XYZ file of C-alpha atoms in Angstrom:
714
model
C 0.027 0.001 -0.010
C 2.882 2.326 0.866
C 4.273 1.765 -2.682
C 0.962 2.876 -4.221
C 0.819 5.968 -2.048
C 4.326 6.971 -3.071
C 3.596 6.586 -6.809
C 0.395 8.501 -6.316
C 2.268 11.339 -4.625
C 4.742 11.555 -7.540
C 1.973 11.834 -10.079
C 0.025 14.381 -8.035
C 2.834 16.899 -7.534
C 2.358 19.780 -9.960
C 2.758 19.631 -13.723
C 6.518 18.798 -13.781
C 7.384 16.642 -10.797
C 11.065 16.005 -9.887
C 10.679 12.291 -10.451
C 14.400 11.562 -10.207
C 14.598 13.413 -6.929
C 11.543 11.781 -5.574
C 12.924 8.339 -6.554
C 16.262 9.071 -4.834
C 14.507 10.138 -1.611
C 12.210 7.054 -1.679
C 14.470 4.456 -3.260
C 14.364 2.116 -0.228
C 10.635 1.903 -0.605
C 10.405 1.997 -4.401
C 13.003 -0.623 -5.214
C 11.030 -3.566 -3.726
C 7.926 -2.181 -5.505
C 9.758 -1.973 -8.834
C 10.933 -5.595 -8.417
C 7.432 -6.730 -7.473
C 5.970 -4.862 -10.406
C 8.501 -6.445 -12.784
C 7.637 -9.889 -11.404
C 3.932 -9.206 -11.695
C 4.314 -8.027 -15.297
C 6.274 -11.209 -16.243
C 3.678 -13.394 -14.536
C 0.870 -11.415 -16.087
C 2.291 -11.746 -19.567
C 2.643 -15.496 -19.002
C -0.913 -15.705 -17.762
C -2.206 -13.555 -20.639
C -0.262 -15.589 -23.072
C -1.875 -18.773 -21.786
C -5.305 -17.270 -22.142
C -4.696 -15.946 -25.656
C -3.106 -19.199 -26.906
C -5.955 -21.321 -25.645
C -8.955 -21.974 -27.936
C -12.016 -23.724 -26.843
C -15.297 -25.278 -27.860
C -18.296 -24.679 -25.705
C -20.866 -27.392 -26.433
C -24.402 -26.361 -25.587
C -27.203 -28.685 -24.547
C -28.254 -29.352 -28.204
C -24.753 -30.374 -29.160
C -23.974 -27.201 -31.018
C -20.297 -26.145 -30.864
C -19.519 -22.537 -30.074
C -15.903 -22.152 -31.207
C -13.672 -19.520 -29.729
C -10.339 -19.349 -31.520
C -7.225 -17.391 -30.564
C -6.841 -16.768 -34.261
C -8.401 -17.985 -37.503
C -6.090 -20.956 -37.716
C -7.101 -22.094 -34.192
C -10.747 -21.660 -35.137
C -10.397 -23.896 -38.171
C -8.585 -26.530 -36.154
C -11.375 -26.494 -33.504
C -14.008 -26.725 -36.205
C -12.392 -29.818 -37.634
C -12.348 -31.336 -34.145
C -16.009 -30.433 -33.606
C -17.155 -31.955 -36.840
C -15.391 -35.187 -36.026
C -16.968 -35.386 -32.609
C -20.435 -34.891 -34.152
C -20.094 -36.615 -37.567
C -16.795 -38.458 -37.581
C -17.867 -41.678 -39.241
C -19.713 -39.837 -41.937
C -17.049 -37.249 -42.560
C -14.297 -39.809 -43.117
C -16.493 -41.891 -45.445
C -17.305 -38.789 -47.456
C -13.608 -37.911 -47.741
C -12.787 -41.473 -48.806
C -15.350 -41.225 -51.582
C -14.048 -37.817 -52.673
C -10.572 -39.358 -53.093
C -11.994 -41.890 -55.525
C -10.713 -44.684 -53.304
C -13.949 -45.776 -51.557
C -14.014 -49.168 -53.349
C -10.415 -49.707 -52.271
C -11.414 -49.025 -48.669
C -14.911 -50.595 -48.438
C -15.588 -52.786 -51.465
C -17.426 -53.022 -54.749
C -20.557 -51.088 -53.568
C -18.493 -47.932 -54.143
C -17.206 -48.687 -57.718
C -19.633 -46.323 -59.322
C -18.766 -43.545 -56.870
C -15.058 -43.988 -57.557
C -15.595 -44.165 -61.310
C -17.459 -40.818 -61.177
C -14.813 -39.145 -59.105
C -11.841 -40.387 -61.207
C -13.524 -39.700 -64.522
C -14.269 -36.172 -63.363
C -10.710 -35.784 -62.285
C -11.581 -34.736 -58.733
C -8.595 -35.997 -56.779
C -6.072 -34.566 -59.239
C -7.890 -31.247 -59.434
C -8.073 -31.109 -55.587
C -4.273 -31.055 -55.506
C -4.255 -28.194 -58.090
C -6.841 -26.266 -56.038
C -4.869 -26.777 -52.856
C -1.700 -25.250 -54.394
C -3.851 -22.384 -55.751
C -4.891 -21.270 -52.292
C -3.083 -18.319 -50.753
C -0.715 -19.205 -47.915
C -3.092 -18.137 -45.190
C -6.069 -20.103 -46.493
C -3.916 -23.139 -47.192
C -2.884 -22.939 -43.571
C -6.541 -22.830 -42.510
C -7.281 -25.990 -44.566
C -4.340 -27.744 -42.960
C -5.582 -26.658 -39.539
C -9.035 -28.062 -40.169
C -7.464 -31.396 -41.312
C -5.234 -31.286 -38.245
C -8.301 -30.970 -36.013
C -9.778 -34.042 -37.655
C -6.627 -36.074 -37.210
C -5.884 -35.022 -33.598
C -9.541 -35.743 -32.622
C -9.056 -39.417 -33.597
C -5.671 -39.567 -31.917
C -7.259 -38.360 -28.729
C -10.460 -40.406 -29.100
C -9.453 -43.698 -30.938
C -12.520 -45.556 -29.821
C -14.940 -42.920 -30.940
C -14.627 -43.643 -34.662
C -15.568 -46.822 -36.461
C -12.512 -48.999 -37.363
C -13.523 -49.353 -41.039
C -13.359 -45.634 -41.745
C -10.056 -44.990 -39.965
C -8.325 -46.193 -43.130
C -8.966 -42.729 -44.576
C -6.672 -41.125 -42.000
C -4.665 -38.993 -41.965
C -6.768 -36.330 -43.653
C -4.972 -33.619 -45.696
C -5.994 -30.222 -46.856
C -6.550 -31.423 -50.379
C -9.118 -33.957 -49.199
C -11.328 -31.038 -48.080
C -11.130 -29.581 -51.595
C -11.907 -32.931 -53.186
C -14.965 -33.250 -50.994
C -16.005 -29.677 -51.830
C -15.847 -30.457 -55.574
C -17.840 -33.657 -55.094
C -20.524 -31.773 -53.251
C -20.754 -28.580 -55.324
C -19.698 -29.358 -58.854
C -20.510 -33.016 -59.101
C -23.678 -33.424 -57.006
C -25.470 -30.032 -56.978
C -24.372 -28.606 -60.358
C -24.613 -32.031 -62.020
C -25.004 -35.551 -60.683
C -24.462 -38.989 -62.276
C -28.264 -39.461 -62.302
C -28.786 -36.312 -64.272
C -26.102 -37.279 -66.791
C -27.772 -40.692 -67.197
C -31.117 -39.037 -67.721
C -32.585 -40.668 -64.588
C -34.926 -38.549 -62.483
C -33.396 -38.180 -58.997
C -36.802 -37.320 -57.398
C -36.052 -38.853 -54.055
C -33.454 -36.251 -53.135
C -35.842 -33.304 -53.611
C -32.973 -30.800 -53.312
C -34.598 -27.556 -52.515
C -34.953 -24.709 -50.088
C -37.028 -21.700 -49.026
C -35.525 -18.318 -48.349
C -37.067 -14.965 -47.258
C -35.706 -11.476 -46.805
C -38.025 -8.878 -45.257
C -37.260 -5.208 -45.287
C -38.010 -2.779 -42.387
C -40.959 -1.372 -44.370
C -42.749 -4.740 -44.056
C -41.438 -5.697 -40.629
C -43.603 -4.883 -37.571
C -40.486 -4.020 -35.555
C -38.907 -1.930 -38.220
C -35.963 -4.326 -38.396
C -35.014 -6.433 -41.377
C -35.553 -10.183 -41.025
C -34.160 -13.293 -42.726
C -35.471 -16.816 -42.987
C -33.111 -19.594 -43.870
C -34.723 -22.925 -44.768
C -32.835 -25.415 -46.906
C -34.371 -28.837 -47.276
C -32.088 -31.604 -48.491
C -31.755 -35.317 -47.849
C -31.527 -36.284 -44.179
C -28.391 -38.380 -44.858
C -25.004 -38.576 -46.633
C -23.227 -35.499 -47.939
C -26.501 -33.445 -47.649
C -26.372 -33.271 -43.813
C -26.117 -29.781 -42.267
C -24.005 -28.997 -39.240
C -24.830 -26.032 -36.971
C -22.081 -24.029 -35.246
C -20.778 -20.714 -34.124
C -17.292 -19.549 -35.061
C -15.658 -16.684 -33.170
C -12.091 -15.456 -33.726
C -10.428 -12.128 -34.429
C -12.366 -10.574 -37.280
C -15.308 -13.032 -37.202
C -18.267 -13.946 -34.988
C -20.679 -15.863 -37.211
C -23.454 -18.350 -36.535
C -24.968 -20.725 -39.009
C -24.484 -24.076 -40.689
C -22.249 -25.817 -43.077
C -22.571 -29.119 -44.938
C -20.682 -31.844 -43.108
C -16.948 -31.884 -44.144
C -16.963 -28.229 -45.290
C -14.699 -26.091 -43.075
C -16.592 -22.792 -43.274
C -20.216 -21.800 -42.702
C -22.342 -21.919 -45.864
C -25.396 -20.173 -44.381
C -24.690 -17.714 -41.657
C -25.374 -14.449 -39.892
C -23.522 -12.126 -37.652
C -24.503 -8.983 -35.667
C -24.840 -6.926 -38.835
C -25.956 -9.146 -41.687
C -26.879 -12.626 -42.796
C -27.586 -14.733 -45.859
C -29.077 -18.016 -46.894
C -28.914 -20.105 -50.070
C -31.557 -21.774 -52.160
C -31.031 -24.286 -54.995
C -31.587 -22.080 -58.041
C -32.719 -22.864 -61.579
C -29.131 -22.841 -62.698
C -27.743 -24.656 -65.702
C -24.010 -25.066 -65.298
C -23.394 -28.187 -67.292
C -23.982 -29.624 -70.713
C -23.794 -33.059 -72.276
C -22.178 -32.871 -75.766
C -22.937 -35.631 -78.258
C -19.813 -36.441 -80.162
C -19.555 -38.082 -83.624
C -16.859 -40.756 -83.453
C -14.492 -41.183 -86.346
C -11.385 -43.361 -86.534
C -10.018 -43.172 -82.995
C -11.273 -39.675 -82.358
C -14.263 -37.416 -82.892
C -15.365 -34.804 -85.450
C -14.945 -31.157 -84.507
C -15.126 -28.198 -86.838
C -14.725 -30.406 -89.884
C -11.696 -32.246 -88.598
C -11.075 -35.468 -86.664
C -9.524 -34.837 -83.328
C -7.916 -37.445 -81.127
C -9.160 -37.961 -77.561
C -6.878 -37.229 -74.664
C -6.617 -40.545 -72.905
C -5.321 -41.690 -69.557
C -5.574 -45.023 -67.668
C -6.193 -44.971 -64.017
C -6.018 -47.956 -61.678
C -9.380 -48.546 -59.971
C -8.740 -50.712 -56.882
C -11.534 -52.786 -55.377
C -11.428 -54.427 -52.000
C -12.554 -58.049 -52.151
C -14.476 -59.930 -49.448
C -11.214 -61.650 -48.313
C -9.504 -58.311 -47.912
C -7.332 -58.499 -51.041
C -7.345 -55.757 -53.675
C -8.395 -56.310 -57.285
C -7.098 -53.675 -59.714
C -9.172 -52.650 -62.705
C -7.979 -50.305 -65.392
C -10.246 -47.211 -65.879
C -9.653 -45.554 -69.219
C -10.686 -41.934 -69.173
C -11.187 -40.180 -72.510
C -11.589 -36.415 -72.877
C -12.597 -34.211 -75.726
C -12.293 -30.425 -75.895
C -15.645 -30.359 -74.097
C -14.631 -32.510 -71.131
C -14.502 -36.179 -70.062
C -16.483 -38.785 -71.943
C -19.115 -40.261 -69.731
C -20.750 -42.739 -72.162
C -20.020 -44.336 -75.494
C -22.040 -46.535 -77.821
C -23.310 -46.951 -81.391
C -20.677 -44.714 -82.899
C -21.429 -41.844 -80.590
C -20.130 -40.616 -77.280
C -21.275 -38.047 -74.672
C -18.772 -35.648 -73.168
C -19.541 -33.518 -70.074
C -18.690 -29.888 -69.544
C -19.121 -28.425 -66.043
C -18.702 -24.884 -64.704
C -16.413 -23.912 -61.850
C -13.561 -26.365 -62.282
C -11.108 -23.461 -62.567
C -12.505 -21.565 -59.606
C -10.824 -22.839 -56.408
C -11.751 -19.991 -54.103
C -15.262 -20.757 -52.869
C -14.231 -21.557 -49.318
C -12.395 -18.253 -48.860
C -15.316 -16.478 -50.429
C -17.781 -17.981 -47.937
C -15.351 -17.130 -45.094
C -15.238 -13.476 -46.243
C -18.976 -13.355 -46.584
C -19.288 -14.354 -42.908
C -16.691 -11.703 -41.957
C -18.465 -8.922 -43.840
C -20.160 -6.218 -41.840
C -22.237 -4.386 -44.455
C -23.693 -4.783 -47.919
C -20.716 -3.229 -49.711
C -18.294 -5.760 -48.088
C -20.665 -8.621 -48.715
C -21.047 -7.829 -52.360
C -17.326 -7.443 -52.710
C -16.997 -11.082 -51.615
C -19.900 -12.170 -53.867
C -18.340 -10.489 -56.950
C -15.537 -13.066 -56.933
C -18.152 -15.592 -58.197
C -16.382 -18.645 -56.875
C -19.596 -20.337 -55.856
C -20.805 -22.271 -58.955
C -24.556 -21.957 -58.154
C -27.187 -21.193 -55.479
C -29.440 -18.155 -55.005
C -28.224 -15.745 -52.309
C -30.970 -14.191 -50.137
C -29.566 -11.394 -47.906
C -30.640 -9.002 -45.106
C -28.820 -6.670 -42.761
C -29.085 -4.288 -39.800
C -29.102 -1.222 -42.029
C -32.374 -2.496 -43.551
C -31.055 -3.715 -46.926
C -32.370 -6.902 -48.512
C -31.051 -8.567 -51.671
C -31.813 -11.467 -53.979
C -28.959 -12.593 -56.222
C -29.290 -15.294 -58.845
C -25.784 -16.415 -58.110
C -23.757 -18.839 -60.212
C -21.310 -19.402 -63.021
C -23.611 -19.149 -65.915
C -22.023 -20.079 -69.310
C -22.033 -17.398 -72.016
C -23.824 -19.058 -74.872
C -24.067 -17.847 -78.435
C -27.480 -19.376 -79.179
C -30.456 -21.266 -77.834
C -32.867 -20.833 -74.928
C -33.298 -22.629 -71.582
C -34.985 -25.648 -73.175
C -32.346 -26.065 -75.845
C -29.501 -26.172 -73.360
C -31.297 -28.760 -71.222
C -31.004 -31.331 -74.013
C -28.059 -33.008 -75.623
C -25.881 -30.453 -77.437
C -24.163 -31.118 -80.802
C -20.432 -31.480 -79.997
C -19.158 -31.255 -83.623
C -18.822 -27.531 -83.762
C -17.123 -24.750 -81.747
C -20.313 -22.670 -82.051
C -21.876 -24.672 -79.240
C -18.791 -24.839 -77.021
C -18.897 -22.172 -74.301
C -15.576 -21.032 -72.787
C -16.669 -18.108 -70.580
C -19.184 -17.425 -67.868
C -21.177 -14.279 -67.161
C -19.678 -11.642 -64.812
C -21.397 -10.566 -61.597
C -23.107 -7.610 -63.185
C -24.895 -9.827 -65.741
C -26.665 -11.920 -63.122
C -30.276 -11.287 -62.111
C -30.219 -9.248 -58.876
C -32.409 -6.903 -56.921
C -31.608 -4.839 -53.856
C -34.290 -3.143 -51.717
C -37.356 -3.753 -53.905
C -40.403 -1.423 -53.535
C -42.483 -4.371 -52.242
C -40.232 -4.677 -49.149
C -39.918 -8.472 -49.412
C -38.125 -11.147 -51.349
C -38.684 -14.896 -51.556
C -37.308 -17.871 -53.266
C -38.711 -21.408 -53.221
C -36.527 -22.792 -56.023
C -38.487 -20.793 -58.636
C -36.711 -18.632 -61.148
C -35.551 -15.093 -60.169
C -38.424 -13.456 -62.053
C -40.891 -14.303 -59.303
C -38.888 -13.265 -56.305
C -41.277 -10.446 -55.446
C -44.414 -8.608 -56.826
C -44.618 -6.247 -58.543
C -41.935 -8.081 -60.545
C -38.566 -6.481 -59.775
C -36.374 -8.581 -62.085
C -37.535 -8.709 -65.692
C -36.762 -11.860 -67.675
C -36.695 -10.030 -71.018
C -33.589 -8.141 -69.889
C -31.530 -11.297 -69.674
C -30.516 -14.092 -72.114
C -33.298 -16.682 -72.709
C -31.021 -19.404 -71.435
C -30.450 -17.705 -68.065
C -33.382 -19.310 -66.292
C -36.789 -20.817 -67.199
C -40.118 -19.258 -66.479
C -42.494 -20.958 -64.006
C -43.778 -20.633 -60.488
C -44.884 -23.842 -58.724
C -47.446 -24.044 -55.933
C -44.847 -23.870 -53.091
C -43.423 -20.647 -54.402
C -46.883 -19.231 -54.898
C -47.754 -20.055 -51.286
C -44.445 -18.476 -50.193
C -45.135 -15.188 -52.051
C -48.751 -15.045 -50.966
C -47.964 -15.265 -47.293
C -45.483 -12.359 -47.663
C -47.746 -10.226 -49.945
C -50.764 -10.541 -47.792
C -49.174 -9.392 -44.484
C -48.305 -5.622 -44.424
C -46.409 -5.832 -41.119
C -44.806 -9.113 -40.284
C -43.706 -9.825 -36.743
C -40.818 -12.178 -35.910
C -43.302 -14.696 -34.375
C -45.425 -14.550 -37.491
C -42.415 -15.307 -39.661
C -41.775 -18.377 -37.642
C -45.437 -19.344 -37.855
C -45.499 -18.927 -41.592
C -42.362 -21.014 -41.922
C -44.259 -23.933 -40.448
C -47.290 -23.545 -42.747
C -48.589 -26.863 -44.025
C -51.307 -25.203 -46.080
C -51.674 -27.098 -49.462
C -51.868 -24.360 -52.114
C -52.662 -26.917 -54.764
C -55.678 -28.123 -52.761
C -56.929 -24.546 -52.309
C -56.648 -24.090 -56.035
C -58.322 -27.220 -57.310
C -60.883 -28.456 -54.707
C -63.400 -25.962 -55.939
C -63.416 -27.944 -59.199
C -62.733 -31.433 -57.881
C -65.487 -31.577 -55.258
C -68.381 -30.494 -57.572
C -67.013 -32.858 -60.253
C -67.023 -35.741 -57.674
C -70.648 -34.864 -56.815
C -71.554 -34.828 -60.521
C -69.662 -37.775 -61.854
C -68.765 -39.951 -58.869
C -70.311 -43.150 -57.582
C -70.791 -43.949 -53.905
C -67.027 -43.834 -53.252
C -66.763 -40.552 -55.140
C -69.508 -39.024 -52.996
C -67.833 -40.165 -49.806
C -64.545 -38.715 -50.977
C -66.186 -35.395 -51.772
C -67.562 -35.274 -48.231
C -64.120 -35.997 -46.678
C -62.526 -33.296 -48.802
C -65.185 -30.795 -47.925
C -64.468 -31.194 -44.222
C -60.737 -31.189 -44.604
C -58.833 -28.098 -43.350
C -56.552 -27.963 -46.411
C -53.561 -28.501 -44.141
C -51.062 -31.285 -43.730
C -51.015 -31.185 -39.911
C -50.790 -34.276 -37.833
C -54.535 -34.212 -37.160
C -55.631 -33.110 -40.697
C -58.173 -35.597 -42.136
C -58.563 -35.648 -45.871
C -54.932 -34.706 -46.631
C -53.959 -38.319 -47.202
C -56.727 -38.893 -49.659
C -55.821 -35.700 -51.543
C -52.177 -36.600 -51.624
C -52.899 -40.047 -52.976
C -55.055 -38.473 -55.694
C -52.393 -35.830 -56.666
C -49.864 -38.557 -56.897
C -51.770 -40.080 -59.809
C -52.172 -36.853 -61.712
C -50.023 -35.801 -64.732
C -49.521 -32.232 -63.772
C -48.640 -31.284 -67.318
C -52.070 -32.199 -68.523
C -54.240 -31.833 -65.450
C -55.234 -28.125 -65.710
C -57.625 -26.361 -68.016
C -55.650 -23.128 -67.410
C -51.869 -23.534 -67.490
C -49.485 -21.333 -65.502
C -48.875 -17.926 -67.073
C -46.469 -15.151 -66.115
C -49.345 -12.716 -66.341
C -51.242 -14.523 -63.540
C -48.327 -16.119 -61.604
C -50.225 -16.480 -58.275
C -53.568 -17.758 -59.575
C -52.577 -20.265 -62.273
C -52.558 -23.181 -63.111
C -56.263 -23.647 -62.376
C -59.283 -25.795 -63.388
C -59.550 -29.413 -64.283
C -58.842 -30.238 -67.927
C -60.756 -33.504 -67.726
C -63.162 -33.603 -64.747
C -64.403 -37.117 -65.434
C -60.876 -38.479 -65.496
C -60.016 -36.593 -62.268
C -62.961 -38.144 -60.501
C -61.993 -41.611 -61.736
C -58.449 -41.059 -60.311
C -60.056 -39.827 -57.072
C -62.093 -43.008 -56.685
C -59.028 -45.148 -57.445
C -57.159 -43.241 -54.798
C -59.995 -43.623 -52.323
C -59.992 -47.381 -53.002
C -56.302 -47.554 -52.020
C -56.690 -45.367 -48.950
C -59.645 -47.384 -47.654
C -57.902 -50.695 -48.243
C -54.655 -49.712 -46.557
C -56.006 -47.560 -43.689
C -59.573 -48.800 -43.184
C -61.053 -45.301 -43.643
C -60.964 -42.365 -46.058
C -60.393 -39.731 -43.395
C -57.234 -41.225 -41.805
C -55.223 -38.556 -40.049
C -52.094 -37.261 -41.758
C -49.856 -37.946 -38.742
C -51.079 -41.558 -38.513
C -49.714 -42.238 -41.942
C -46.726 -39.855 -42.206
C -44.415 -40.463 -39.258
C -41.349 -38.689 -37.848
C -39.503 -41.936 -37.567
C -35.796 -41.431 -37.057
C -33.687 -43.869 -35.142
C -35.718 -44.690 -31.986
C -38.156 -41.783 -32.300
C -41.568 -42.284 -33.934
C -43.886 -39.281 -33.824
C -46.805 -38.107 -35.895
C -45.502 -35.704 -38.594
C -46.741 -32.544 -40.228
C -45.668 -31.122 -43.570
C -45.295 -32.773 -46.922
C -44.216 -32.655 -50.507
C -43.586 -29.142 -51.869
C -45.303 -30.145 -55.157
C -48.521 -29.938 -53.247
C -47.828 -26.284 -52.380
C -46.730 -26.989 -48.824
C -44.163 -24.511 -47.575
C -43.143 -26.766 -44.672
C -41.449 -29.374 -46.866
C -40.989 -32.976 -45.737
C -40.361 -35.698 -48.314
C -41.326 -39.186 -47.201
C -40.419 -42.684 -48.404
C -42.623 -45.781 -47.927
C -41.886 -47.791 -44.872
C -44.191 -50.682 -43.822
C -47.957 -51.079 -43.266
C -48.663 -48.100 -45.479
C -46.692 -45.731 -43.316
C -44.028 -43.331 -44.473
C -40.922 -41.911 -42.888
C -38.923 -38.723 -43.728
C -35.927 -38.896 -46.033
C -35.586 -35.292 -46.992
C -37.047 -31.847 -46.495
C -36.788 -29.267 -43.720
C -33.360 -29.737 -42.275
C -31.750 -26.558 -40.972
C -34.085 -23.630 -40.205
C -32.991 -20.282 -38.890
C -35.208 -17.168 -38.311
C -33.214 -13.999 -37.757
C -34.241 -10.472 -36.883
C -31.524 -7.805 -37.073
C -32.634 -6.093 -33.876
C -30.286 -4.866 -31.125
C -29.224 -7.418 -30.060
C -30.003 -9.821 -32.955
C -32.961 -12.140 -32.243
C -32.636 -15.629 -33.677
C -34.199 -19.036 -33.406
C -33.264 -22.269 -35.224
C -33.778 -25.960 -35.529
C -31.761 -28.877 -36.925
C -34.552 -31.318 -37.623
C -32.431 -34.473 -37.360
C -30.152 -33.129 -34.649
C -26.594 -31.969 -34.775
C -24.845 -35.330 -34.648
C -24.889 -38.606 -36.630
C -22.440 -40.489 -34.374
C -23.781 -43.700 -32.859
C -25.083 -43.170 -29.328
C -25.134 -39.414 -29.511
C -28.214 -37.874 -27.855
C -28.027 -35.059 -30.345
C -29.207 -37.197 -33.329
C -32.835 -37.069 -32.193
C -33.140 -34.360 -29.562
C -34.755 -31.793 -31.811
C -37.422 -34.021 -33.425
C -39.979 -33.288 -30.687
C -39.688 -29.598 -31.473
C -40.043 -30.418 -35.128
C -43.244 -32.286 -34.429
C -44.527 -29.347 -32.347
C -43.684 -26.798 -35.108
C -41.198 -25.022 -32.802
C -37.818 -23.589 -33.080
C -35.281 -23.346 -30.292
C -33.469 -20.201 -29.152
C -30.081 -19.547 -30.658
C -27.442 -18.873 -27.942
C -24.680 -16.596 -29.310
C -23.678 -14.562 -26.283
C -21.112 -16.224 -24.030
C -23.099 -15.915 -20.787
C -26.156 -17.533 -22.530
C -24.026 -20.305 -23.866
C -22.451 -20.980 -20.483
C -25.916 -20.964 -18.868
C -26.787 -23.837 -21.281
C -23.432 -25.524 -21.299
C -23.053 -29.268 -21.758
C -19.320 -29.533 -21.958
C -16.130 -27.598 -22.698
C -13.053 -28.523 -24.735
C -9.951 -26.375 -24.234
C -7.082 -26.712 -26.667
C-alpha cells in the first residue's frame, strides 16, 4: 500500500514533478515495489499468453459447438475437431469417396462412386486447387485437417474402425470433398447425366428477406430454410465460429470447413437451390480413333487410372479405368458410334471456401457484395438482409455465355461437332439477375426462377438471355409469395409461424373444381370422398383428415395435362387452375380412395397416422409434406411398412433472424446436430419439429455457459 501511495504522490505533484529526486528520496521503498511490479508483469504476460493461446469449444445442450479461436487458424482446427466429434464416421467416409478410393477401402458397392470421381478428375484437381490457395487459407485448410486427425488420436474408440483407413486427412481432401458436393452433385449428378430422375433427393430450399418497411418491428428479417436429404453429404452442421475478425453463426454441410449459411451482428444470408444450368452433355460423332470437331477429326486425350476394389477376403483387385476427354470435357458414355462428353462450370474456380469465409466476416452490404463478386460459388441463389435494412436477392452462379439457344435447348443434348456450341466463358457478376431493396419490401425464393422473387416483378426476364433461367412458379413458391404479400407488417413470431405452414396451395386451387365434379360424376365412393375433402382443413397437420386422400389423388395426376388453365407469367399467383378432364379426375379420385380405404380402413385417416417422424428410435406423428402440393413446410417421405411413411428429406436446418439490437434468432436442426452412434443429439430436436417449434439461438457467451453441456480447451 505504501508503494501505491508513493507513486500517487509523484503523479500528483504539480505539472513537472522532480521524478528523479523523488525516486532518490524514496528508493528504499520504491526498489522492492519495482521488483514486485516487474515480477507481476512477467507473470501477467505469461498468464495472458496462456489465455490468448488457448482456444475452446463450448458445447451447448443441443450439441452445437461454439468455437472460440485465438486466431483463424485455431478456429479452423477446432471446427475440424467439432465436426469429427459430431459426424466423424460420416465425414471420413465422405472424404474417402471424394478421393475416388472408396471401393479400395470398403468394397465393390463404391465402384460407381469412384468411377465418377476419377472420370471427373476430382482427386487430381483437388491437389491443383490446394496449391492455388493463398498461404493463409492453405494454412486454414491444414488446420481443419489437423483438427480431424488429432480428434481421432485423442479419441481412438470414438470412430468406427472401417473408416479410420482414410486417416490421416490432408488439406486437399477437403477440396476434393468440396468439388464432389458442389460441382458433381449439386451442379450435375451422375443421375442427371444418365437421364434418370433423382426425385427422391428433392434438393430444395425456402428463403425470405423482409425489409424494415414490411417488418412490424422496423428491423430487417431473414429466413433460412434449406431442405435436403437427411443423410450422406447433404447433412447440415450447426455451429458458431468466433475469432479475431469473425463472429458468425450458422450451418455448413458436413466436411466443409466454413459456414455456408450464416449471420453475424450486422448481416446474414441463406442459399436456395436455383434454376441454374451449369453443365452440358455434348454428343460427339466418333471417327477413326477420335471425334469430329469443326470439320476435322480430333484425337481424344486418354489416360488410364487404376481402380482398386477391396474383395471380401480383404485383397485388392485392380481394374484399369480408361478416361477419354474431348475439348468439351471427359467422356461419360460411348455406344453406337457416338459418345457423350460432359462440360461443367467452376472447375477453374478454387476460391469458394475463402469467399464464404469472407462473406461471414463482412459487416455491411458493400463488403458482402465485394466477396460475392468473386463468383467462386458455382450456383445457389443468395438471399440477404442486414441491420441497415437492406435486402437482396442474387441469382448467383457461374452461368456459361452461350451464343445461341434458350433454356429448353440447353437442357437437351448439345451437338459437339462444332465450336459454335462450345462455351468457354461465364457471365460476370453484373450480368446476373439481382435486386436490392425492392419497392415491395420483401423477397422470396422457393426454387423458382428469379423473375418471381417479389411482386410487382422487380427482375424482368426479358432483360436477360433466354437461357439464363426458365419461367415458372410452382405451388410452393406461390404459397411463399402469398404469405408475404398478404401481411403488411410481419412480426418475428409470424415469420416463424408462416415458416411452419402446411397449407396445401394446390388443394386450395383445385378443390373448388374437384369436389363439384365428384358430386356430378362420382359413384358412392366418389360421393364419400367429396364429403371428406369438404370437411378437410386444407392442411397437412398431424390431425388433418382428408390430406392423405388428396395426396394419394395428386400422386396419380399428370400435372402437365391436369389443368384447363396452365400457368402464365401474367397470372403467376392464380394459375394453373381448373380441371382439364373432370371425369378423369374423378376416376383417379375413386381409385385413390380405394387404395386409402384398403390400406388404412377409412378415407379420413389422419395425416400424422400415416406420415411419421420416424428417425432412429423416435416415432412421432408428422406434419408437412411434398412441396409439389404447395406446402411451404417441406418434408419428403419414403414408404416404410404397413402403409406408413418416414422422412428422408425436407426441412433440415431452419434459422429465423431479426436484425434487432441485439440480434434475435431461433433455429432448428430437424435431425439433430450429430450422426455419431449413441449421441443424444441425433434425435433431440425432433420433438420440437413435431410441435412446429424452433429453439433459441445462444450466441452470447453468458447464454451459452448458462446452457453448457461440456467444454473442450485446446
